[in-house]
Amino acid sequence: MFLSKQKKNQGERGNRLLVSVTVMGSAGPIRFVVDEKELVANVIDMVLKSYAREGRLPVLGSKIDNFVLYSPIAGTEALSPWETIGSFGVRNFMMCKKPGVDKEIEQDATAAINRKGSGSWKAWFNKSLNLKVCSH
């Protein structure tokens, strides 16, 4: 029975890993299962999508080029986006924004908020003020 589970886990894609990615400035790590042959760039994309789906703060955006992934064994060097995630032999990673992209992400977030609810509360407020009171 143990062998059948092991074979199922090691299909054509290879081993699957439970990775934990801590986003700098976030409350806690994001955990998900990923194929060990998955590229670092794809893992960053998965983290950003999961982060947004969970509604975490601060808002990060969705451009994978704005972020880097670090491994505890690589030291201060960021991982190459073209390396496979399983090649490092670790399962815990740290994701940070690249220097200088804070303003760009902030502008994207404010633009998204403005598009999403541009004046909806203002329209409601004006409508409530313009209600006519009927006199008997």
Short mmCIF file of N, CA, C and O in Angstrom, two decimals:
data_model
loop_
_atom_site.label_atom_id
_atom_site.label_comp_id
_atom_site.label_asym_id
_atom_site.label_seq_id
_atom_site.Cartn_x
_atom_site.Cartn_y
_atom_site.Cartn_z
N MET A 1 0.82 -1.19 0.00
CA MET A 1 0.00 0.00 0.00
C MET A 1 0.86 1.26 0.00
O MET A 1 0.56 2.22 -0.66
N PHE A 2 1.95 1.24 0.73
CA PHE A 2 2.84 2.39 0.77
C PHE A 2 3.45 2.66 -0.61
O PHE A 2 3.58 3.80 -1.02
N LEU A 3 3.80 1.61 -1.33
CA LEU A 3 4.39 1.79 -2.66
C LEU A 3 3.42 2.40 -3.64
O LEU A 3 3.79 3.21 -4.47
N SER A 4 2.14 2.04 -3.54
CA SER A 4 1.16 2.61 -4.46
C SER A 4 0.99 4.11 -4.23
O SER A 4 0.85 4.87 -5.16
N LYS A 5 1.02 4.53 -2.99
CA LYS A 5 0.93 5.96 -2.70
C LYS A 5 2.17 6.69 -3.20
O LYS A 5 2.10 7.78 -3.72
N GLN A 6 3.32 6.06 -3.04
CA GLN A 6 4.55 6.69 -3.49
C GLN A 6 4.56 6.83 -5.00
O GLN A 6 4.94 7.86 -5.54
N LYS A 7 4.12 5.83 -5.72
CA LYS A 7 4.07 5.90 -7.18
C LYS A 7 3.07 6.95 -7.64
O LYS A 7 3.31 7.67 -8.58
N LYS A 8 1.95 7.03 -6.94
CA LYS A 8 0.95 8.03 -7.30
C LYS A 8 1.51 9.44 -7.13
O LYS A 8 1.28 10.31 -7.93
N ASN A 9 2.30 9.64 -6.07
CA ASN A 9 2.88 10.94 -5.80
C ASN A 9 3.98 11.29 -6.80
O ASN A 9 4.23 12.45 -7.07
N GLN A 10 4.64 10.29 -7.36
CA GLN A 10 5.75 10.54 -8.27
C GLN A 10 5.36 10.22 -9.71
O GLN A 10 6.04 9.48 -10.39
N GLY A 11 4.32 10.80 -10.21
CA GLY A 11 3.88 10.57 -11.58
C GLY A 11 4.90 11.07 -12.58
O GLY A 11 6.09 11.22 -12.27
N GLU A 12 4.48 11.35 -13.76
CA GLU A 12 5.38 11.85 -14.80
C GLU A 12 5.96 13.21 -14.42
O GLU A 12 7.03 13.57 -14.86
N ARG A 13 5.24 13.96 -13.63
CA ARG A 13 5.68 15.31 -13.28
C ARG A 13 6.79 15.30 -12.24
O ARG A 13 7.52 16.25 -12.13
N GLY A 14 6.91 14.27 -11.44
CA GLY A 14 7.92 14.25 -10.40
C GLY A 14 7.28 14.40 -9.03
O GLY A 14 6.06 14.28 -8.87
N ASN A 15 8.11 14.65 -8.05
CA ASN A 15 7.62 14.79 -6.68
C ASN A 15 6.87 16.10 -6.51
O ASN A 15 7.20 17.10 -7.13
N ARG A 16 5.91 16.04 -5.62
CA ARG A 16 5.18 17.26 -5.26
C ARG A 16 5.64 17.66 -3.88
O ARG A 16 5.87 16.82 -3.02
N LEU A 17 5.78 18.96 -3.66
CA LEU A 17 6.28 19.50 -2.41
C LEU A 17 5.28 20.47 -1.81
O LEU A 17 4.60 21.21 -2.52
N LEU A 18 5.20 20.45 -0.49
CA LEU A 18 4.43 21.48 0.21
C LEU A 18 5.41 22.60 0.51
O LEU A 18 6.34 22.44 1.32
N VAL A 19 5.25 23.73 -0.17
CA VAL A 19 6.15 24.86 0.04
C VAL A 19 5.46 25.91 0.89
O VAL A 19 4.24 26.05 0.87
N SER A 20 6.26 26.63 1.62
CA SER A 20 5.79 27.71 2.47
C SER A 20 6.53 28.98 2.06
O SER A 20 7.76 29.02 2.13
N VAL A 21 5.78 29.99 1.63
CA VAL A 21 6.39 31.24 1.18
C VAL A 21 5.90 32.36 2.10
O VAL A 21 4.70 32.62 2.20
N THR A 22 6.84 33.00 2.75
CA THR A 22 6.53 34.14 3.60
C THR A 22 6.72 35.40 2.78
O THR A 22 7.79 35.65 2.24
N VAL A 23 5.66 36.19 2.68
CA VAL A 23 5.72 37.45 1.94
C VAL A 23 6.10 38.54 2.93
O VAL A 23 5.49 38.68 3.98
N MET A 24 7.13 39.28 2.57
CA MET A 24 7.63 40.33 3.45
C MET A 24 6.53 41.35 3.72
O MET A 24 5.93 41.89 2.79
N GLY A 25 6.21 41.57 5.00
CA GLY A 25 5.19 42.53 5.38
C GLY A 25 3.82 41.91 5.58
O GLY A 25 2.89 42.59 5.98
N SER A 26 3.68 40.62 5.32
CA SER A 26 2.39 39.95 5.46
C SER A 26 2.32 39.25 6.82
O SER A 26 3.34 39.03 7.47
N ALA A 27 1.12 38.88 7.21
CA ALA A 27 0.90 38.31 8.53
C ALA A 27 1.48 36.92 8.71
O ALA A 27 1.91 36.55 9.78
N GLY A 28 1.48 36.12 7.66
CA GLY A 28 1.97 34.76 7.80
C GLY A 28 2.28 34.15 6.45
O GLY A 28 2.03 34.75 5.41
N PRO A 29 2.82 32.93 6.46
CA PRO A 29 3.21 32.31 5.20
C PRO A 29 2.02 31.81 4.40
O PRO A 29 0.94 31.57 4.93
N ILE A 30 2.25 31.65 3.11
CA ILE A 30 1.27 31.04 2.21
C ILE A 30 1.81 29.65 1.89
O ILE A 30 2.96 29.51 1.50
N ARG A 31 0.97 28.64 2.08
CA ARG A 31 1.39 27.26 1.85
C ARG A 31 0.57 26.66 0.73
O ARG A 31 -0.65 26.84 0.68
N PHE A 32 1.24 25.93 -0.15
CA PHE A 32 0.54 25.22 -1.22
C PHE A 32 1.44 24.12 -1.75
O PHE A 32 2.65 24.10 -1.51
N VAL A 33 0.83 23.18 -2.45
CA VAL A 33 1.55 22.06 -3.04
C VAL A 33 1.95 22.43 -4.46
O VAL A 33 1.15 22.97 -5.22
N VAL A 34 3.20 22.11 -4.79
CA VAL A 34 3.73 22.45 -6.10
C VAL A 34 4.62 21.31 -6.58
O VAL A 34 5.19 20.58 -5.78
N ASP A 35 4.72 21.14 -7.88
CA ASP A 35 5.60 20.16 -8.48
C ASP A 35 7.04 20.62 -8.29
O ASP A 35 7.34 21.82 -8.44
N GLU A 36 7.94 19.70 -7.98
CA GLU A 36 9.33 20.09 -7.73
C GLU A 36 10.03 20.63 -8.98
O GLU A 36 11.03 21.31 -8.90
N LYS A 37 9.47 20.36 -10.16
CA LYS A 37 10.07 20.84 -11.41
C LYS A 37 9.47 22.17 -11.87
O LYS A 37 9.78 22.66 -12.95
N GLU A 38 8.62 22.76 -11.02
CA GLU A 38 8.00 24.05 -11.34
C GLU A 38 9.05 25.15 -11.29
O GLU A 38 9.93 25.15 -10.44
N LEU A 39 8.95 26.10 -12.20
CA LEU A 39 9.90 27.22 -12.23
C LEU A 39 9.61 28.21 -11.10
O LEU A 39 8.46 28.36 -10.67
N VAL A 40 10.64 28.89 -10.65
CA VAL A 40 10.51 29.89 -9.59
C VAL A 40 9.52 30.98 -10.01
O VAL A 40 8.71 31.44 -9.20
N ALA A 41 9.55 31.40 -11.27
CA ALA A 41 8.63 32.43 -11.76
C ALA A 41 7.18 31.98 -11.61
O ALA A 41 6.31 32.77 -11.23
N ASN A 42 6.90 30.71 -11.88
CA ASN A 42 5.53 30.19 -11.74
C ASN A 42 5.12 30.14 -10.27
O ASN A 42 3.96 30.37 -9.94
N VAL A 43 6.06 29.83 -9.40
CA VAL A 43 5.76 29.81 -7.96
C VAL A 43 5.44 31.21 -7.47
O VAL A 43 4.49 31.41 -6.70
N ILE A 44 6.18 32.21 -7.93
CA ILE A 44 5.88 33.61 -7.56
C ILE A 44 4.48 33.97 -8.03
O ILE A 44 3.71 34.60 -7.30
N ASP A 45 4.12 33.56 -9.24
CA ASP A 45 2.78 33.83 -9.77
C ASP A 45 1.71 33.17 -8.91
O ASP A 45 0.69 33.77 -8.59
N MET A 46 1.95 31.92 -8.50
CA MET A 46 0.98 31.22 -7.63
C MET A 46 0.83 31.92 -6.29
O MET A 46 -0.28 32.02 -5.77
N VAL A 47 1.93 32.40 -5.74
CA VAL A 47 1.89 33.11 -4.46
C VAL A 47 1.07 34.39 -4.60
O VAL A 47 0.21 34.68 -3.75
N LEU A 48 1.31 35.16 -5.65
CA LEU A 48 0.57 36.41 -5.85
C LEU A 48 -0.93 36.16 -6.02
O LEU A 48 -1.75 36.90 -5.47
N LYS A 49 -1.29 35.13 -6.76
CA LYS A 49 -2.71 34.81 -6.95
C LYS A 49 -3.35 34.36 -5.65
O LYS A 49 -4.47 34.78 -5.32
N SER A 50 -2.67 33.52 -4.90
CA SER A 50 -3.20 33.05 -3.63
C SER A 50 -3.31 34.20 -2.63
O SER A 50 -4.29 34.31 -1.89
N TYR A 51 -2.32 35.07 -2.62
CA TYR A 51 -2.30 36.24 -1.74
C TYR A 51 -3.51 37.14 -2.02
O TYR A 51 -4.20 37.58 -1.12
N ALA A 52 -3.76 37.39 -3.31
CA ALA A 52 -4.89 38.24 -3.69
C ALA A 52 -6.22 37.56 -3.39
O ALA A 52 -7.17 38.21 -2.93
N ARG A 53 -6.31 36.27 -3.65
CA ARG A 53 -7.55 35.52 -3.41
C ARG A 53 -7.92 35.54 -1.93
O ARG A 53 -9.09 35.62 -1.58
N GLU A 54 -6.91 35.49 -1.06
CA GLU A 54 -7.16 35.53 0.38
C GLU A 54 -7.43 36.93 0.89
O GLU A 54 -7.79 37.11 2.05
N GLY A 55 -7.24 37.94 0.06
CA GLY A 55 -7.50 39.32 0.46
C GLY A 55 -6.50 39.86 1.46
O GLY A 55 -6.84 40.69 2.29
N ARG A 56 -5.28 39.43 1.38
CA ARG A 56 -4.26 39.87 2.34
C ARG A 56 -3.80 41.29 2.05
O ARG A 56 -3.92 41.78 0.94
N LEU A 57 -3.28 41.90 3.09
CA LEU A 57 -2.74 43.25 2.98
C LEU A 57 -1.27 43.22 3.35
O LEU A 57 -0.86 42.40 4.15
N PRO A 58 -0.45 44.07 2.83
CA PRO A 58 -0.72 45.12 1.86
C PRO A 58 -0.95 44.55 0.47
O PRO A 58 -0.52 43.45 0.16
N VAL A 59 -1.62 45.32 -0.37
CA VAL A 59 -1.90 44.91 -1.74
C VAL A 59 -0.57 44.84 -2.49
O VAL A 59 0.23 45.77 -2.44
N LEU A 60 -0.34 43.74 -3.19
CA LEU A 60 0.94 43.53 -3.87
C LEU A 60 0.90 43.79 -5.36
O LEU A 60 1.90 44.16 -5.94
N GLY A 61 -0.21 43.56 -6.00
CA GLY A 61 -0.26 43.63 -7.46
C GLY A 61 -0.11 42.24 -8.05
O GLY A 61 -0.08 41.25 -7.33
N SER A 62 0.02 42.18 -9.36
CA SER A 62 0.08 40.86 -10.00
C SER A 62 1.24 40.69 -10.96
O SER A 62 1.32 39.70 -11.65
N LYS A 63 2.15 41.64 -11.00
CA LYS A 63 3.30 41.55 -11.91
C LYS A 63 4.42 40.75 -11.25
O LYS A 63 5.01 41.20 -10.27
N ILE A 64 4.70 39.58 -11.81
CA ILE A 64 5.72 38.72 -11.20
C ILE A 64 7.12 39.31 -11.35
O ILE A 64 8.01 38.95 -10.58
N ASP A 65 7.30 40.23 -12.28
CA ASP A 65 8.61 40.85 -12.47
C ASP A 65 8.97 41.79 -11.33
O ASP A 65 10.13 42.18 -11.19
N ASN A 66 8.00 42.17 -10.50
CA ASN A 66 8.25 43.09 -9.40
C ASN A 66 8.71 42.40 -8.12
O ASN A 66 8.94 43.06 -7.12
N PHE A 67 8.83 41.05 -8.15
CA PHE A 67 9.12 40.31 -6.94
C PHE A 67 10.28 39.34 -7.14
O PHE A 67 10.56 38.90 -8.24
N VAL A 68 10.94 39.04 -6.03
CA VAL A 68 12.02 38.06 -6.02
C VAL A 68 11.77 37.06 -4.90
O VAL A 68 11.14 37.39 -3.89
N LEU A 69 12.27 35.85 -5.10
CA LEU A 69 12.13 34.78 -4.13
C LEU A 69 13.50 34.46 -3.58
O LEU A 69 14.47 34.36 -4.34
N TYR A 70 13.58 34.32 -2.27
CA TYR A 70 14.85 33.99 -1.61
C TYR A 70 14.73 32.63 -0.94
O TYR A 70 13.67 32.26 -0.45
N SER A 71 15.84 31.94 -0.90
CA SER A 71 15.93 30.66 -0.21
C SER A 71 16.90 30.83 0.95
O SER A 71 17.89 31.56 0.82
N PRO A 72 16.69 30.14 2.07
CA PRO A 72 17.61 30.29 3.20
C PRO A 72 19.04 29.82 2.87
O PRO A 72 19.99 30.32 3.43
N ILE A 73 19.17 28.89 1.94
CA ILE A 73 20.52 28.40 1.63
C ILE A 73 21.24 29.26 0.61
O ILE A 73 22.45 29.19 0.49
N ALA A 74 20.50 30.07 -0.14
CA ALA A 74 21.12 30.92 -1.16
C ALA A 74 21.68 32.21 -0.57
O ALA A 74 22.35 32.96 -1.26
N GLY A 75 21.38 32.48 0.68
CA GLY A 75 21.88 33.69 1.33
C GLY A 75 21.15 34.92 0.86
O GLY A 75 19.92 34.96 0.82
N THR A 76 21.91 35.93 0.45
CA THR A 76 21.30 37.20 0.06
C THR A 76 21.01 37.30 -1.43
O THR A 76 20.53 38.32 -1.89
N GLU A 77 21.32 36.27 -2.19
CA GLU A 77 21.06 36.29 -3.62
C GLU A 77 19.66 35.79 -3.92
O GLU A 77 19.23 34.77 -3.41
N ALA A 78 18.96 36.52 -4.78
CA ALA A 78 17.62 36.11 -5.19
C ALA A 78 17.72 34.91 -6.12
O ALA A 78 18.69 34.74 -6.85
N LEU A 79 16.69 34.07 -6.08
CA LEU A 79 16.66 32.91 -6.96
C LEU A 79 16.34 33.33 -8.38
O LEU A 79 15.55 34.23 -8.61
N SER A 80 16.94 32.65 -9.31
CA SER A 80 16.68 32.93 -10.72
C SER A 80 15.27 32.46 -11.07
O SER A 80 14.86 31.36 -10.67
N PRO A 81 14.51 33.24 -11.83
CA PRO A 81 13.14 32.83 -12.18
C PRO A 81 13.10 31.60 -13.07
O PRO A 81 12.07 30.98 -13.20
N TRP A 82 14.23 31.21 -13.65
CA TRP A 82 14.25 30.08 -14.58
C TRP A 82 14.73 28.80 -13.92
O TRP A 82 14.81 27.77 -14.57
N GLU A 83 15.05 28.83 -12.63
CA GLU A 83 15.44 27.62 -11.90
C GLU A 83 14.20 26.88 -11.43
O GLU A 83 13.13 27.47 -11.27
N THR A 84 14.35 25.59 -11.18
CA THR A 84 13.23 24.82 -10.66
C THR A 84 13.20 24.95 -9.14
O THR A 84 14.25 25.04 -8.50
N ILE A 85 12.01 24.94 -8.58
CA ILE A 85 11.84 25.16 -7.15
C ILE A 85 12.40 24.00 -6.32
O ILE A 85 12.86 24.19 -5.21
N GLY A 86 12.40 22.79 -6.88
CA GLY A 86 12.89 21.63 -6.15
C GLY A 86 14.39 21.49 -6.15
O GLY A 86 14.94 20.65 -5.43
N SER A 87 15.10 22.29 -6.92
CA SER A 87 16.55 22.15 -7.02
C SER A 87 17.30 22.68 -5.80
O SER A 87 18.50 22.46 -5.67
N PHE A 88 16.60 23.33 -4.88
CA PHE A 88 17.27 23.92 -3.73
C PHE A 88 17.26 23.01 -2.51
O PHE A 88 18.01 23.23 -1.59
N GLY A 89 16.38 22.01 -2.50
CA GLY A 89 16.32 21.09 -1.38
C GLY A 89 15.66 21.67 -0.14
O GLY A 89 15.79 21.10 0.94
N VAL A 90 14.99 22.79 -0.26
CA VAL A 90 14.29 23.40 0.87
C VAL A 90 12.84 23.63 0.50
O VAL A 90 12.47 23.58 -0.68
N ARG A 91 12.02 23.88 1.50
CA ARG A 91 10.60 24.09 1.26
C ARG A 91 10.09 25.42 1.80
O ARG A 91 8.94 25.75 1.63
N ASN A 92 10.95 26.16 2.46
CA ASN A 92 10.57 27.47 3.00
C ASN A 92 11.28 28.56 2.23
O ASN A 92 12.50 28.51 2.04
N PHE A 93 10.51 29.55 1.80
CA PHE A 93 11.05 30.63 1.00
C PHE A 93 10.54 31.96 1.51
O PHE A 93 9.55 32.03 2.24
N MET A 94 11.21 33.04 1.09
CA MET A 94 10.82 34.41 1.44
C MET A 94 10.65 35.18 0.13
O MET A 94 11.51 35.11 -0.74
N MET A 95 9.53 35.88 -0.01
CA MET A 95 9.29 36.69 -1.20
C MET A 95 9.26 38.16 -0.82
O MET A 95 8.59 38.55 0.14
N CYS A 96 9.98 38.97 -1.60
CA CYS A 96 10.07 40.41 -1.35
C CYS A 96 9.85 41.16 -2.65
O CYS A 96 10.06 40.63 -3.73
N LYS A 97 9.48 42.43 -2.51
CA LYS A 97 9.39 43.31 -3.67
C LYS A 97 10.79 43.73 -4.09
O LYS A 97 11.66 43.90 -3.24
N LYS A 98 10.97 43.90 -5.39
CA LYS A 98 12.23 44.44 -5.87
C LYS A 98 12.32 45.90 -5.44
O LYS A 98 11.30 46.58 -5.34
N PRO A 99 13.51 46.39 -5.19
CA PRO A 99 13.64 47.80 -4.80
C PRO A 99 13.12 48.74 -5.88
O PRO A 99 13.34 48.53 -7.06
N GLY A 100 12.39 49.77 -5.47
CA GLY A 100 11.91 50.79 -6.40
C GLY A 100 10.56 50.53 -7.03
O GLY A 100 10.10 51.32 -7.82
N VAL A 101 9.91 49.43 -6.70
CA VAL A 101 8.61 49.15 -7.31
C VAL A 101 7.45 49.47 -6.37
O VAL A 101 6.30 49.28 -6.73
N ASP A 102 7.75 49.98 -5.19
CA ASP A 102 6.69 50.30 -4.24
C ASP A 102 5.71 51.33 -4.79
O ASP A 102 4.51 51.19 -4.66
N LYS A 103 6.21 52.38 -5.43
CA LYS A 103 5.34 53.43 -5.97
C LYS A 103 4.47 52.88 -7.10
O LYS A 103 3.30 53.20 -7.19
N GLU A 104 5.06 52.04 -7.94
CA GLU A 104 4.31 51.47 -9.06
C GLU A 104 3.17 50.58 -8.57
O GLU A 104 2.05 50.66 -9.07
N ILE A 105 3.43 49.78 -7.54
CA ILE A 105 2.40 48.90 -6.99
C ILE A 105 1.31 49.73 -6.32
O ILE A 105 0.12 49.45 -6.46
N GLU A 106 1.71 50.78 -5.62
CA GLU A 106 0.74 51.65 -4.95
C GLU A 106 -0.17 52.34 -5.97
O GLU A 106 -1.38 52.44 -5.78
N GLN A 107 0.40 52.78 -7.08
CA GLN A 107 -0.40 53.43 -8.12
C GLN A 107 -1.36 52.44 -8.76
O GLN A 107 -2.51 52.77 -9.04
N ASP A 108 -0.91 51.20 -9.00
CA ASP A 108 -1.79 50.17 -9.56
C ASP A 108 -2.95 49.87 -8.62
O ASP A 108 -4.08 49.71 -9.04
N ALA A 109 -2.66 49.81 -7.32
CA ALA A 109 -3.71 49.51 -6.34
C ALA A 109 -4.73 50.63 -6.27
O ALA A 109 -5.94 50.37 -6.23
N THR A 110 -4.28 51.89 -6.26
CA THR A 110 -5.24 53.00 -6.21
C THR A 110 -6.04 53.09 -7.49
O THR A 110 -7.23 53.40 -7.44
N ALA A 111 -5.44 52.79 -8.61
CA ALA A 111 -6.19 52.80 -9.88
C ALA A 111 -7.25 51.71 -9.87
O ALA A 111 -8.37 51.94 -10.32
N ALA A 112 -6.92 50.55 -9.32
CA ALA A 112 -7.90 49.45 -9.26
C ALA A 112 -9.05 49.81 -8.33
O ALA A 112 -10.22 49.54 -8.62
N ILE A 113 -8.74 50.44 -7.21
CA ILE A 113 -9.79 50.84 -6.26
C ILE A 113 -10.68 51.90 -6.89
O ILE A 113 -11.90 51.86 -6.77
N ASN A 114 -10.09 52.87 -7.59
CA ASN A 114 -10.86 53.93 -8.22
C ASN A 114 -11.75 53.38 -9.33
O ASN A 114 -12.88 53.82 -9.50
N ARG A 115 -11.25 52.42 -10.10
CA ARG A 115 -12.07 51.81 -11.16
C ARG A 115 -13.21 51.00 -10.57
O ARG A 115 -14.33 51.03 -11.05
N LYS A 116 -12.91 50.29 -9.50
CA LYS A 116 -13.90 49.38 -8.92
C LYS A 116 -15.09 50.14 -8.35
O LYS A 116 -16.23 49.75 -8.54
N GLY A 117 -14.83 51.20 -7.62
CA GLY A 117 -15.94 51.90 -6.98
C GLY A 117 -15.89 53.38 -7.23
O GLY A 117 -16.00 54.16 -6.30
N SER A 118 -15.69 53.77 -8.45
CA SER A 118 -15.51 55.18 -8.74
C SER A 118 -16.80 55.94 -8.49
O SER A 118 -17.70 55.95 -9.31
N GLY A 119 -16.88 56.54 -7.34
CA GLY A 119 -18.00 57.39 -7.02
C GLY A 119 -19.25 56.67 -6.58
O GLY A 119 -20.30 57.28 -6.49
N SER A 120 -19.20 55.40 -6.32
CA SER A 120 -20.41 54.68 -5.95
C SER A 120 -20.96 55.19 -4.63
O SER A 120 -22.16 55.37 -4.48
N TRP A 121 -20.10 55.46 -3.68
CA TRP A 121 -20.59 55.99 -2.41
C TRP A 121 -21.05 57.44 -2.57
O TRP A 121 -21.98 57.89 -1.92
N LYS A 122 -20.37 58.15 -3.48
CA LYS A 122 -20.77 59.53 -3.73
C LYS A 122 -22.15 59.58 -4.38
O LYS A 122 -22.98 60.42 -4.03
N ALA A 123 -22.38 58.69 -5.32
CA ALA A 123 -23.69 58.64 -5.98
C ALA A 123 -24.78 58.30 -4.97
O ALA A 123 -25.86 58.89 -5.00
N TRP A 124 -24.49 57.35 -4.09
CA TRP A 124 -25.48 56.98 -3.07
C TRP A 124 -25.76 58.17 -2.15
O TRP A 124 -26.91 58.46 -1.83
N PHE A 125 -24.70 58.87 -1.76
CA PHE A 125 -24.86 60.00 -0.85
C PHE A 125 -25.68 61.11 -1.50
O PHE A 125 -26.61 61.67 -0.89
N ASN A 126 -25.36 61.44 -2.75
CA ASN A 126 -26.11 62.47 -3.46
C ASN A 126 -27.56 62.07 -3.66
O ASN A 126 -28.46 62.90 -3.55
N LYS A 127 -27.79 60.82 -3.96
CA LYS A 127 -29.15 60.34 -4.15
C LYS A 127 -29.95 60.45 -2.86
O LYS A 127 -31.12 60.84 -2.86
N SER A 128 -29.30 60.11 -1.74
CA SER A 128 -30.01 60.18 -0.46
C SER A 128 -30.31 61.63 -0.07
O SER A 128 -31.32 61.90 0.58
N LEU A 129 -29.46 62.57 -0.46
CA LEU A 129 -29.73 63.97 -0.16
C LEU A 129 -30.83 64.55 -1.05
O LEU A 129 -31.56 65.46 -0.66
N ASN A 130 -30.96 64.02 -2.25
CA ASN A 130 -31.93 64.55 -3.19
C ASN A 130 -33.32 63.93 -3.06
O ASN A 130 -34.21 64.28 -3.82
N LEU A 131 -33.49 63.05 -2.09
CA LEU A 131 -34.81 62.47 -1.89
C LEU A 131 -35.77 63.57 -1.45
O LEU A 131 -35.49 64.37 -0.57
N LYS A 132 -36.89 63.61 -2.11
CA LYS A 132 -37.88 64.65 -1.78
C LYS A 132 -38.80 64.12 -0.70
O LYS A 132 -39.27 63.00 -0.76
N VAL A 133 -39.05 64.96 0.25
CA VAL A 133 -39.96 64.60 1.32
C VAL A 133 -41.36 65.02 0.89
O VAL A 133 -41.62 66.18 0.57
N CYS A 134 -42.24 64.07 0.85
CA CYS A 134 -43.62 64.36 0.44
C CYS A 134 -44.37 64.98 1.61
O CYS A 134 -44.33 64.48 2.73
N SER A 135 -45.06 66.06 1.33
CA SER A 135 -45.86 66.69 2.39
C SER A 135 -47.32 66.31 2.19
O SER A 135 -47.79 66.21 1.06
N HIS A 136 -48.04 66.16 3.23
CA HIS A 136 -49.44 65.75 3.14
C HIS A 136 -50.35 66.92 3.06
O HIS A 136 -50.38 67.91 3.49
#
